[in-house]
Coordinates of C-alpha atoms and ligand atoms in Angstrom, one line a residue:
X1 CA 39.7 18.1 -30.2
X2 CA 40.7 18.6 -26.8
X3 CA 39.0 21.4 -25.4
X4 CA 40.3 24.4 -22.9
X5 CA 40.0 27.8 -21.9
X6 CA 41.3 31.5 -20.3
X7 CA 41.3 34.7 -20.0
X8 CA 44.9 35.3 -20.9
X9 CA 47.0 33.3 -24.1
X10 CA 50.4 34.7 -25.1
X11 CA 51.4 33.1 -27.8
X12 CA 55.6 32.7 -28.1
X13 CA 57.2 32.3 -25.2
X14 CA 60.7 34.6 -25.7
X15 CA 61.0 37.9 -23.8
X16 CA 58.0 39.1 -24.5
X17 CA 55.9 36.5 -24.6
X18 CA 57.0 34.7 -21.6
X19 CA 57.5 38.5 -19.4
X20 CA 53.9 38.6 -20.0
X21 CA 52.1 35.6 -19.3
X22 CA 54.6 35.4 -16.1
X23 CA 53.3 39.0 -15.1
X24 CA 49.8 37.6 -15.8
X25 CA 50.4 35.2 -13.7
X26 CA 51.8 37.0 -10.5
X27 CA 48.5 39.5 -11.1
X28 CA 45.5 36.9 -10.5
X29 CA 45.1 36.3 -14.4
X30 CA 44.6 32.7 -15.6
X31 CA 46.9 32.6 -18.4
X32 CA 48.0 30.0 -21.0
X33 CA 51.1 30.4 -23.3
X34 CA 52.2 28.3 -26.0
X35 CA 55.5 27.6 -27.4
X36 CA 56.5 25.8 -30.9
X37 CA 59.6 25.2 -30.1
X38 CA 61.7 26.1 -26.7
X39 CA 61.2 29.0 -23.8
X40 CA 62.9 31.4 -24.0
X41 CA 62.2 31.9 -28.0
X42 CA 64.8 33.9 -30.0
X43 CA 67.0 35.5 -27.4
X44 CA 67.9 33.0 -25.1
X45 CA 67.6 30.2 -27.7
X46 CA 69.2 31.2 -31.0
X47 CA 70.6 35.5 -30.6
X48 CA 71.5 37.1 -27.2
X49 CA 71.9 34.4 -24.9
X50 CA 74.2 32.1 -27.5
X51 CA 75.8 35.1 -29.2
X52 CA 76.5 36.3 -26.2
X53 CA 78.6 33.4 -24.7
X54 CA 80.0 32.5 -28.1
X55 CA 81.5 36.0 -28.0
X56 CA 82.9 36.1 -24.8
X57 CA 84.7 32.7 -24.9
X58 CA 85.8 33.8 -28.3
X59 CA 87.3 37.1 -26.6
X60 CA 89.3 35.1 -24.0
X61 CA 90.4 32.9 -26.8
X62 CA 92.0 36.2 -28.3
X63 CA 93.4 36.8 -25.3
X64 CA 95.6 33.9 -24.8
X65 CA 96.6 34.4 -28.2
X66 CA 97.8 37.5 -28.0
X67 CA 99.7 36.8 -25.4
X68 CA 101.5 33.6 -27.4
X69 CA 102.4 35.5 -29.7
X70 CA 103.9 38.0 -27.7
X71 CA 101.9 40.7 -28.3
X72 CA 100.2 41.8 -24.7
X73 CA 101.5 44.5 -23.4
X74 CA 101.6 43.4 -20.0
X75 CA 104.4 41.3 -19.2
X76 CA 102.0 38.1 -19.6
X77 CA 103.9 35.4 -22.2
X78 CA 101.6 31.7 -22.6
X79 CA 101.6 28.9 -24.7
X80 CA 99.9 28.5 -28.2
X81 CA 96.3 27.9 -27.1
X82 CA 94.4 25.6 -28.5
X83 CA 90.4 25.4 -28.7
X84 CA 88.0 22.6 -28.7
X85 CA 85.3 24.0 -30.6
X86 CA 83.4 21.5 -29.9
X87 CA 83.9 22.3 -26.1
X88 CA 83.2 25.3 -26.1
X89 CA 79.1 25.4 -28.5
X90 CA 78.3 22.6 -25.8
X91 CA 79.0 25.1 -22.4
X92 CA 77.1 27.6 -24.5
X93 CA 74.1 24.7 -25.0
X94 CA 74.8 23.6 -21.4
X95 CA 74.1 27.5 -20.6
X96 CA 71.0 28.0 -23.0
X97 CA 69.6 24.5 -21.3
X98 CA 70.0 26.0 -18.0
X99 CA 67.9 28.9 -18.7
X100 CA 65.3 27.1 -20.3
X101 CA 64.5 25.2 -17.4
X102 CA 64.2 28.6 -15.6
X103 CA 61.8 30.6 -17.4
X104 CA 60.1 27.1 -17.5
X105 CA 60.2 27.1 -14.1
X106 CA 59.5 31.0 -13.4
X107 CA 55.8 30.2 -15.7
X108 CA 55.2 27.2 -13.5
X109 CA 55.7 29.2 -10.2
X110 CA 53.5 32.0 -11.4
X111 CA 50.8 30.1 -12.2
X112 CA 50.9 30.1 -15.7
X113 CA 49.3 27.2 -18.4
X114 CA 52.7 26.0 -20.6
X115 CA 51.2 24.5 -23.5
X116 CA 54.0 23.3 -26.5
X117 CA 53.0 22.9 -29.6
X118 CA 52.0 25.6 -32.6
X119 CA 49.4 27.8 -32.5
X120 CA 47.0 29.0 -35.1
X121 CA 44.3 31.7 -35.2
X122 CA 40.9 30.7 -35.6
X123 CA 39.4 33.9 -35.0
X124 CA 40.2 36.6 -32.5
X125 CA 39.2 34.8 -29.5
X126 CA 39.9 31.1 -30.5
X127 CA 43.2 29.1 -31.4
X128 CA 44.0 25.3 -32.2
X129 CA 47.8 24.6 -31.0
X130 CA 49.5 21.2 -32.6
X131 CA 50.7 19.2 -29.5
X132 CA 52.5 16.2 -29.9
X133 CA 49.0 14.8 -28.3
X134 CA 46.8 15.8 -30.8
X135 CA 44.9 19.5 -31.2
X136 CA 43.9 21.1 -28.4
X137 CA 41.5 24.1 -29.1
X138 CA 41.7 27.5 -26.6
X139 CA 39.3 30.3 -26.0
X140 CA 40.6 33.5 -24.6
X141 CA 38.9 36.4 -23.1
X142 CA 42.1 38.3 -24.5
X143 CA 45.3 37.5 -26.8
X144 CA 48.7 38.7 -27.2
X145 CA 50.8 38.3 -29.7
X146 CA 53.8 37.8 -29.6
X147 CA 55.9 35.4 -32.3
X148 CA 58.8 37.3 -32.5
X149 CA 60.8 37.8 -36.2
X150 CA 63.0 35.7 -38.2
X151 CA 66.3 35.8 -40.2
X152 CA 66.1 38.0 -43.8
X153 CA 66.6 35.5 -46.3
X154 CA 68.6 37.1 -49.6
X155 CA 66.8 35.3 -52.8
X156 CA 70.0 35.6 -54.3
X157 CA 71.3 33.4 -51.3
X158 CA 69.5 31.4 -50.1
X159 CA 70.3 29.1 -46.9
X160 CA 71.6 26.2 -47.6
X161 CA 74.8 24.8 -45.4
X162 CA 77.3 27.3 -47.1
X163 CA 75.4 30.5 -46.7
X164 CA 73.9 30.3 -43.5
X165 CA 71.8 31.9 -40.6
X166 CA 73.2 34.1 -37.5
X167 CA 70.9 30.7 -35.8
X168 CA 73.4 28.3 -38.2
X169 CA 76.8 30.5 -37.3
X170 CA 75.8 29.6 -33.2
X171 CA 76.0 26.1 -34.2
X172 CA 78.5 25.4 -36.2
X173 CA 80.2 22.1 -35.9
X174 CA 84.2 24.1 -36.8
X175 CA 85.5 27.6 -36.4
X176 CA 85.1 28.2 -41.1
X177 CA 88.2 28.9 -42.4
X178 CA 87.3 31.9 -44.8
X179 CA 83.9 33.6 -43.4
X180 CA 82.7 36.1 -45.5
X181 CA 79.6 37.9 -43.9
X182 CA 77.3 39.9 -45.7
X183 CA 75.9 42.9 -43.9
X184 CA 77.7 44.6 -41.4
X185 CA 74.9 45.5 -38.3
X186 CA 74.4 44.5 -35.0
X187 CA 74.5 40.5 -35.9
X188 CA 76.7 40.3 -38.3
X189 CA 79.4 42.0 -36.6
X190 CA 78.8 41.0 -33.4
X191 CA 79.7 36.9 -34.6
X192 CA 81.5 38.2 -37.5
X193 CA 84.1 39.7 -34.2
X194 CA 84.2 36.0 -32.5
X195 CA 85.1 34.4 -35.2
X196 CA 87.8 36.7 -36.0
X197 CA 88.9 35.4 -32.6
X198 CA 88.6 32.3 -32.8
X199 CA 91.1 32.0 -36.5
X200 CA 88.6 32.3 -38.9
X201 CA 89.9 34.7 -41.7
X202 CA 86.5 36.9 -42.0
X203 CA 85.5 39.3 -45.1
X204 CA 82.3 41.6 -44.2
X205 CA 80.3 42.9 -47.3
X206 CA 78.6 46.3 -45.7
X207 CA 75.8 48.2 -48.9
X208 CA 76.4 51.3 -47.0
X209 CA 79.6 53.4 -47.4
X210 CA 80.1 52.6 -43.0
X211 CA 79.5 49.3 -40.8
X212 CA 77.5 49.7 -38.2
X213 CA 74.9 52.1 -40.4
X214 CA 72.0 52.9 -37.2
X215 CA 74.8 55.1 -35.7
X216 CA 76.7 58.1 -36.1
X217 CA 80.5 57.4 -37.1
X218 CA 82.2 59.2 -33.9
X219 CA 80.7 55.6 -32.9
X220 CA 81.5 53.0 -35.2
X221 CA 84.9 54.3 -35.6
X222 CA 86.6 52.2 -33.0
X223 CA 84.7 49.5 -33.9
X224 CA 86.3 50.0 -37.6
X225 CA 89.4 50.2 -36.1
X226 CA 89.5 46.6 -33.9
X227 CA 88.3 45.3 -37.1
X228 CA 91.0 46.6 -39.1
X229 CA 93.5 45.4 -35.7
X230 CA 91.8 41.8 -35.7
X231 CA 93.0 41.5 -39.7
X232 CA 88.9 41.5 -40.6
X233 CA 88.6 43.3 -44.4
X234 CA 85.8 44.9 -44.4
X235 CA 84.0 45.6 -47.5
X236 CA 81.8 49.1 -47.5
X237 CA 79.6 50.0 -50.5
X238 CA 79.3 46.5 -51.4
X239 CA 77.1 44.5 -52.7
X240 CA 76.6 40.6 -52.2
X241 CA 75.4 39.5 -55.4
X242 CA 75.2 35.7 -55.9
X243 CA 76.8 32.2 -55.6
X244 CA 79.5 31.1 -58.1
X245 CA 82.5 28.8 -59.0
X246 CA 80.2 26.2 -58.0
X247 CA 78.8 27.5 -54.7
X248 CA 81.6 27.7 -53.1
X249 CA 82.7 30.9 -53.9
X250 CA 80.8 34.9 -53.3
X251 CA 80.5 37.4 -56.2
X252 CA 80.5 40.6 -55.0
X253 CA 79.6 44.0 -56.5
X254 CA 82.3 46.6 -55.0
X255 CA 82.2 50.1 -54.4
X256 CA 83.9 51.3 -57.4
X257 CA 81.3 49.3 -59.9
X258 CA 83.5 46.9 -60.2
X259 CA 83.3 43.1 -59.4
X260 CA 85.0 41.2 -56.9
X261 CA 85.2 37.0 -56.2
X262 CA 85.6 35.6 -52.8
X263 CA 86.3 32.7 -51.9
X264 CA 84.7 31.0 -48.6
X265 CA 83.7 28.2 -46.5
X266 CA 80.9 29.9 -45.0
X267 CA 78.8 32.6 -45.5
X268 CA 76.8 34.6 -42.7
X269 CA 74.0 36.5 -44.1
X270 CA 72.6 39.4 -41.0
X271 CA 70.8 41.8 -43.6
X272 CA 67.7 41.7 -40.5
X273 CA 65.0 40.1 -39.6
X274 CA 61.2 40.3 -40.8
X275 CA 58.8 40.2 -38.3
X276 CA 56.9 36.0 -38.3
X277 CA 53.6 36.9 -39.5
X278 CA 52.8 34.5 -41.8
X279 CA 52.0 30.4 -41.1
X280 CA 49.4 31.6 -37.9
X281 CA 46.1 32.3 -39.7
X282 CA 47.4 35.7 -38.3
X283 CA 45.2 37.0 -41.7
X284 CA 41.6 35.5 -40.8
X285 CA 42.0 38.8 -38.1
X286 CA 42.5 41.4 -40.6
X287 CA 44.8 43.4 -38.1
X288 CA 46.0 47.2 -39.1
X289 CA 49.7 46.3 -40.4
X290 CA 52.9 49.1 -40.2
X291 CA 54.8 47.6 -43.1
X292 CA 54.7 44.2 -42.6
X293 CA 54.6 45.0 -38.4
X294 CA 51.2 44.5 -37.0
X295 CA 50.1 48.4 -35.5
X296 CA 50.0 49.2 -32.2
X297 CA 49.0 52.5 -29.6
X298 CA 50.6 52.9 -26.8
X299 CA 49.5 50.6 -25.2
X300 CA 50.3 47.6 -27.6
X301 CA 46.9 46.7 -28.6
X302 CA 46.2 46.2 -31.9
X303 CA 43.0 46.9 -34.2
X304 CA 41.1 44.2 -33.5
X305 CA 39.6 44.0 -29.8
X306 CA 41.0 41.9 -27.0
X307 CA 44.0 41.4 -29.6
X308 CA 47.2 42.7 -28.1
X309 CA 51.0 42.7 -30.1
X310 CA 54.7 43.0 -28.3
X311 CA 58.0 42.6 -28.9
X312 CA 60.0 42.3 -32.7
X313 CA 56.2 41.5 -34.3
X314 CA 55.7 45.1 -33.5
X315 CA 58.3 46.9 -35.6
X316 CA 61.8 48.3 -33.9
X317 CA 63.5 48.8 -31.9
X318 CA 63.4 44.7 -32.0
X319 CA 65.7 44.0 -28.7
X320 CA 64.7 41.9 -25.6
X321 CA 64.0 44.5 -23.1
X322 CA 61.7 46.1 -25.1
X323 CA 60.3 43.2 -25.8
X324 CA 59.9 42.5 -21.9
X325 CA 58.6 45.8 -21.2
X326 CA 56.1 45.9 -23.0
X327 CA 54.8 42.4 -22.1
X328 CA 54.5 43.6 -18.8
X329 CA 52.5 46.3 -19.3
X330 CA 50.3 44.2 -21.2
X331 CA 49.9 41.9 -18.7
X332 CA 49.0 45.0 -16.0
X333 CA 46.9 46.4 -18.6
X334 CA 45.0 42.9 -18.8
X335 CA 44.8 42.7 -14.6
X336 CA 42.7 46.3 -15.2
X337 CA 45.8 48.2 -14.2
X338 CA 46.0 51.7 -15.8
X339 CA 49.4 51.6 -18.1
X340 CA 50.5 53.2 -21.4
X341 CA 54.2 53.0 -22.8
X342 CA 55.8 56.0 -21.8
X343 CA 58.9 55.4 -21.7
X344 CA 61.5 57.8 -22.1
X345 CA 64.6 55.8 -24.1
X346 CA 65.0 52.0 -24.9
X347 CA 68.7 51.8 -24.3
X348 CA 71.0 49.7 -27.4
X349 CA 74.0 48.1 -27.2
X350 CA 76.2 46.6 -29.8
X351 CA 78.2 43.8 -28.5
X352 CA 81.1 44.6 -30.6
X353 CA 85.0 45.0 -29.5
X354 CA 84.7 48.0 -28.3
X355 CA 80.9 47.5 -27.3
X356 CA 78.8 50.2 -28.2
X357 CA 76.3 51.5 -25.9
X358 CA 73.6 54.6 -27.2
X359 CA 70.4 55.3 -25.4
X360 CA 68.0 58.4 -25.9
X361 CA 69.3 61.0 -28.9
X362 CA 72.8 61.3 -30.8
X363 CA 73.7 64.9 -31.5
X364 CA 72.8 65.0 -35.2
X365 CA 69.0 63.5 -34.7
X366 CA 68.7 65.9 -31.5
X367 CA 69.5 68.7 -34.5
X368 CA 67.0 67.1 -36.7
X369 CA 64.5 67.4 -34.1
X370 CA 65.4 71.4 -33.5
X371 CA 66.6 71.2 -31.0
X372 CA 69.6 73.1 -29.7
X373 CA 71.9 71.0 -28.1
X374 CA 75.2 71.1 -25.9
X375 CA 77.2 67.7 -26.5
X376 CA 80.5 67.1 -25.2
X377 CA 82.9 63.6 -25.2
X378 CA 85.0 62.4 -22.8
X379 CA 88.0 60.5 -24.4
X380 CA 89.0 56.7 -22.8
X381 CA 93.2 58.2 -23.9
X382 CA 92.4 60.3 -20.3
X383 CA 91.0 57.7 -18.5
X384 CA 93.8 55.9 -15.8
X385 CA 90.4 53.1 -15.1
X386 CA 90.7 52.9 -19.4
X387 CA 94.4 52.5 -19.1
X388 CA 94.7 50.0 -16.8
X389 CA 92.0 47.3 -18.6
X390 CA 94.9 48.5 -22.0
X391 CA 92.0 49.7 -24.0
X392 CA 91.9 53.4 -24.6
X393 CA 90.0 53.7 -27.5
X394 CA 86.6 55.2 -27.2
X395 CA 84.6 57.4 -25.4
X396 CA 81.7 58.9 -23.5
X397 CA 79.3 61.9 -24.9
X398 CA 76.8 63.1 -23.3
X399 CA 73.6 65.7 -25.4
X400 CA 71.2 68.1 -23.1
X401 CA 69.3 70.6 -23.9
X402 CA 71.2 74.5 -24.5
X403 CA 68.6 76.1 -21.5
X404 CA 68.2 73.6 -19.4
X405 CA 70.8 71.3 -19.6
X406 CA 68.1 68.1 -19.4
X407 CA 69.8 65.1 -20.8
X408 CA 68.4 63.8 -24.5
X409 CA 70.9 61.6 -24.7
X410 CA 73.9 59.4 -23.5
X411 CA 76.0 57.3 -25.9
X412 CA 79.8 55.6 -25.3
X413 CA 81.8 53.2 -27.3
X414 CA 84.2 51.4 -25.0
X415 CA 85.6 48.1 -23.4
X416 CA 82.9 46.3 -21.5
X417 CA 80.3 49.9 -21.8
X418 CA 77.0 47.3 -21.6
X419 CA 77.5 47.5 -17.7
X420 CA 76.9 51.6 -17.3
X421 CA 73.6 51.4 -20.2
X422 CA 71.6 51.4 -16.8
X423 CA 73.4 54.4 -15.8
X424 CA 72.8 56.3 -19.1
X425 CA 69.0 55.0 -19.7
X426 CA 68.4 55.6 -15.3
X427 CA 69.7 59.7 -15.6
X428 CA 67.6 59.9 -18.9
X429 CA 64.0 58.4 -17.1
X430 CA 64.7 60.3 -14.0
X431 CA 64.9 63.4 -16.2
X432 CA 68.4 63.6 -15.1
X433 CA 70.4 68.0 -16.0
X434 CA 73.9 68.0 -16.4
X435 CA 74.0 69.1 -13.5
X436 CA 73.2 66.3 -11.6
X437 CA 75.3 63.8 -13.4
X438 CA 78.5 66.2 -12.3
X439 CA 77.6 66.5 -8.5
X440 CA 77.5 62.6 -8.4
X441 CA 80.5 61.2 -7.2
X442 CA 81.7 58.7 -9.6
X443 CA 83.8 56.3 -7.9
X444 CA 87.7 56.2 -9.2
X445 CA 88.8 54.7 -11.1
X446 CA 86.3 53.7 -13.5
X447 CA 84.7 54.4 -16.9
X448 CA 81.7 55.2 -15.6
X449 CA 84.3 58.6 -14.6
X450 CA 83.3 59.5 -18.3
X451 CA 80.2 59.9 -18.1
X452 CA 80.9 62.8 -15.2
X453 CA 84.1 64.3 -17.1
X454 CA 81.9 65.1 -20.0
X455 CA 79.1 66.2 -18.0
X456 CA 81.7 68.8 -16.5
X457 CA 83.1 69.4 -19.8
X458 CA 79.6 70.6 -21.0
X459 CA 79.4 72.7 -18.1
X460 CA 82.9 74.2 -19.0
X461 CA 84.7 72.4 -16.4
X462 CA 86.3 68.8 -17.1
X463 CA 89.2 67.8 -15.0
X464 CA 90.5 65.8 -16.5
X465 CA 90.6 66.6 -19.8
Ligands
LIG501 P1 61.6 36.3 -30.2 O1 62.2 36.0 -28.7 O2 61.2 35.8 -31.9 O3 59.9 35.2 -29.7 C1 59.1 34.5 -30.0 C2 58.7 32.8 -29.7 O4 57.4 32.4 -30.4 C3 59.7 32.0 -30.1 O5 60.2 31.1 -29.7 C4 58.8 31.1 -31.2 O6 59.2 29.9 -31.6 C5 57.5 31.9 -30.6 N1 56.3 31.2 -31.5 C6 56.1 32.0 -32.9 N2 54.7 31.8 -33.8 C7 54.2 30.8 -32.8 C8 53.2 30.1 -33.4 N3 52.0 30.3 -33.9 N4 52.4 29.1 -32.1 C9 53.7 29.1 -31.1 N5 54.3 29.6 -31.2 C10 54.9 30.6 -32.0 N6 68.4 41.4 -28.3 C11 68.8 41.9 -26.9 O7 67.8 42.9 -26.7 N7 69.9 42.1 -26.6 C12 70.7 41.4 -28.2 O8 72.2 41.2 -27.3 C13 70.5 40.5 -28.2 N8 71.4 40.0 -29.6 C14 71.0 38.9 -30.7 C15 71.5 38.0 -31.2 C16 70.9 37.0 -32.1 C17 71.9 36.2 -33.1 C18 69.5 37.9 -32.5 C19 68.8 36.7 -33.6 C20 68.7 38.3 -32.0 C21 69.1 39.5 -30.8 N9 69.1 40.1 -29.8 C22 68.9 40.6 -29.3 C23 67.0 40.2 -30.5 C24 66.3 39.9 -29.5 O9 66.3 38.6 -29.5 C25 64.8 39.5 -29.5 O10 64.5 41.2 -29.8 C26 64.1 38.9 -29.3 O11 64.1 37.5 -29.2 C27 61.8 39.1 -29.3 O12 61.1 38.5 -28.8 P2 59.9 38.4 -28.7 O13 59.5 38.0 -27.9 O14 59.1 39.7 -29.5 O15 60.4 37.3 -29.5
LIG502 P1 71.1 45.3 -38.7 O1 69.7 46.0 -39.2 O2 71.6 45.6 -37.7 O3 72.1 45.0 -39.5 C1 71.6 44.9 -41.3 C2 73.1 45.3 -42.1 O4 73.0 44.8 -43.2 C3 73.1 46.5 -42.8 O5 73.8 48.0 -42.3 C4 72.4 47.1 -43.9 O6 72.8 47.9 -44.1 C5 73.1 45.5 -44.4 N1 72.4 45.4 -45.6 C6 71.2 44.8 -45.9 N2 71.5 44.3 -47.2 C7 72.4 43.8 -47.4 C8 73.0 43.3 -48.3 N3 72.1 42.4 -49.7 N4 74.5 43.2 -48.7 C9 75.3 43.7 -48.0 N5 74.7 44.7 -46.8 C10 73.5 44.5 -46.9 O7 70.3 43.5 -38.5 P2 71.0 42.2 -37.9 O8 72.3 42.2 -37.8 O9 70.4 40.8 -39.0 O10 70.0 42.4 -36.6 C11 68.8 42.3 -36.9 C12 68.3 43.1 -35.8 O11 68.8 41.5 -34.5 C13 68.5 44.2 -34.9 O12 68.2 45.3 -35.7 C14 68.5 44.0 -33.6 O13 67.7 44.8 -33.0 C15 68.6 42.8 -33.3 N6 70.0 42.1 -32.0 C16 70.0 43.2 -31.4 C17 71.9 42.6 -30.6 C18 71.9 43.2 -29.6 O14 70.7 44.5 -29.1 N7 73.3 43.5 -29.3 C19 72.4 41.5 -31.3 C20 71.9 41.4 -32.3 C21 70.5 41.3 -33.3

């Protein structure tokens, strides 16, 4: 057995693990990262990047298809487009391949040793890695667990080719004619919308009374309206029960307690993700857990000295940028810097149509905390920029303390709003007040003026609404 030692060993090269390893390498720490699949993890290979590529392709196709149907209001007409989905998938795969190479290059440049293989714990200082060249034993002073998460499989609907996970959905050979999406959350709606735009007949089955239950109705309503316009059927308070008709149809319990059966070519199950905590000897460490997740403190330390955990394996929010921020922080802690998790807010974006952006507290979350707040919104119906984009659905909303006007939260829903998340996060992280936003010149014509106007409205002197 091949033996290696290092100061820092990172298990998993997803956004959390590779960021941690790169930063550690920059800081001169002798670092090894072990990855059983491809560099970049879920996000790069089967998550954020391929899904956003598919969403972009679907948006483009739908825009052209709408023009061909004479439904575009811009005076543009064209022939009915055709879709070579194999080429779409190949384009998406090429983006992923280029970024895989990018992550490998960055690790190399930082002096990180990359070991391709499956790691499992011997103890809190030693890991065994099964590589194509045999077994390697790695001894480390510090270990970071960054093993990520995996899709939840429903007992009654195991993944089997017709019942598929998000990973399968991102690698389909063709657009399914009839697609049922079980779970109207982030993944179900991002991918469900994309497939609807690509021509699939999509039905969303959501167990709660509303799609995107993690957001308030004000934010999810524009998405629900757009789904209706795209011809997507949304069944809320509905539960997927089992496959029937020799596996070709799904039995659904509807809101009124009745049952209905829907034929489907593919059934995409997106009911959440579970942390990757089994299959690599984690139980030998007997770490304290927080439900299914590894319990961490404000420095991402686990209950065992010298063992850290970051990213999805540590719980919600399961977002790539949270994993990256944790990874960077842990590398600096290992290098002896005084760091602790002190971020005011973690932005979240749902890449639906329109996109939803949230940072900090919603009005109801603030009220639940007993805070007295001023909250106002600027509707895109009053935005010149939104009208020039032919998309006036949505708004930007600010939530500020009533007493000193410090912003507690900013939310928005609108076309391409994802890019505004940085302005929202910065405002919260810098402790901005409504007056700071009001006194900042926002360029015209942009959707960002909605942020300015929402703040002005809260101060009682909006100009454009
Ligand atoms: P992961 O990215 O899951 O990486 C963990 C890595 O560890 C994997 O590569 C795995 O192979 C490896 N590993 C596990 N066990 C071992 C072992 N024993 N030995 C060696 N290697 C091991 N988040 C966003 O912020 N924005 C988005 O737009 C977004 N879109 C998404 C779309 C989809 C379809 C999905 C599924 C997820 C999306 N996410 C998005 C979530 C995001 O992908 C995750 O939050 C992020 O990847 C978590 O990073 P991580 O480093 O914790 O884990
Ligand atoms: P989710 O938690 O966003 O949504 C799951 C949905 O399934 C919920 O609305 C839930 O009520 C519903 N559900 C649960 N059981 C059900 C059942 N039996 N029948 C019908 N509906 C059921 O989970 P997800 O969409 O799988 O995404 C997982 C995680 O991945 C997210 O929490 C997020 O952290 C991450 N993600 C982020 C992005 C992004 O940042 N844009 C995109 C995709 C995924």
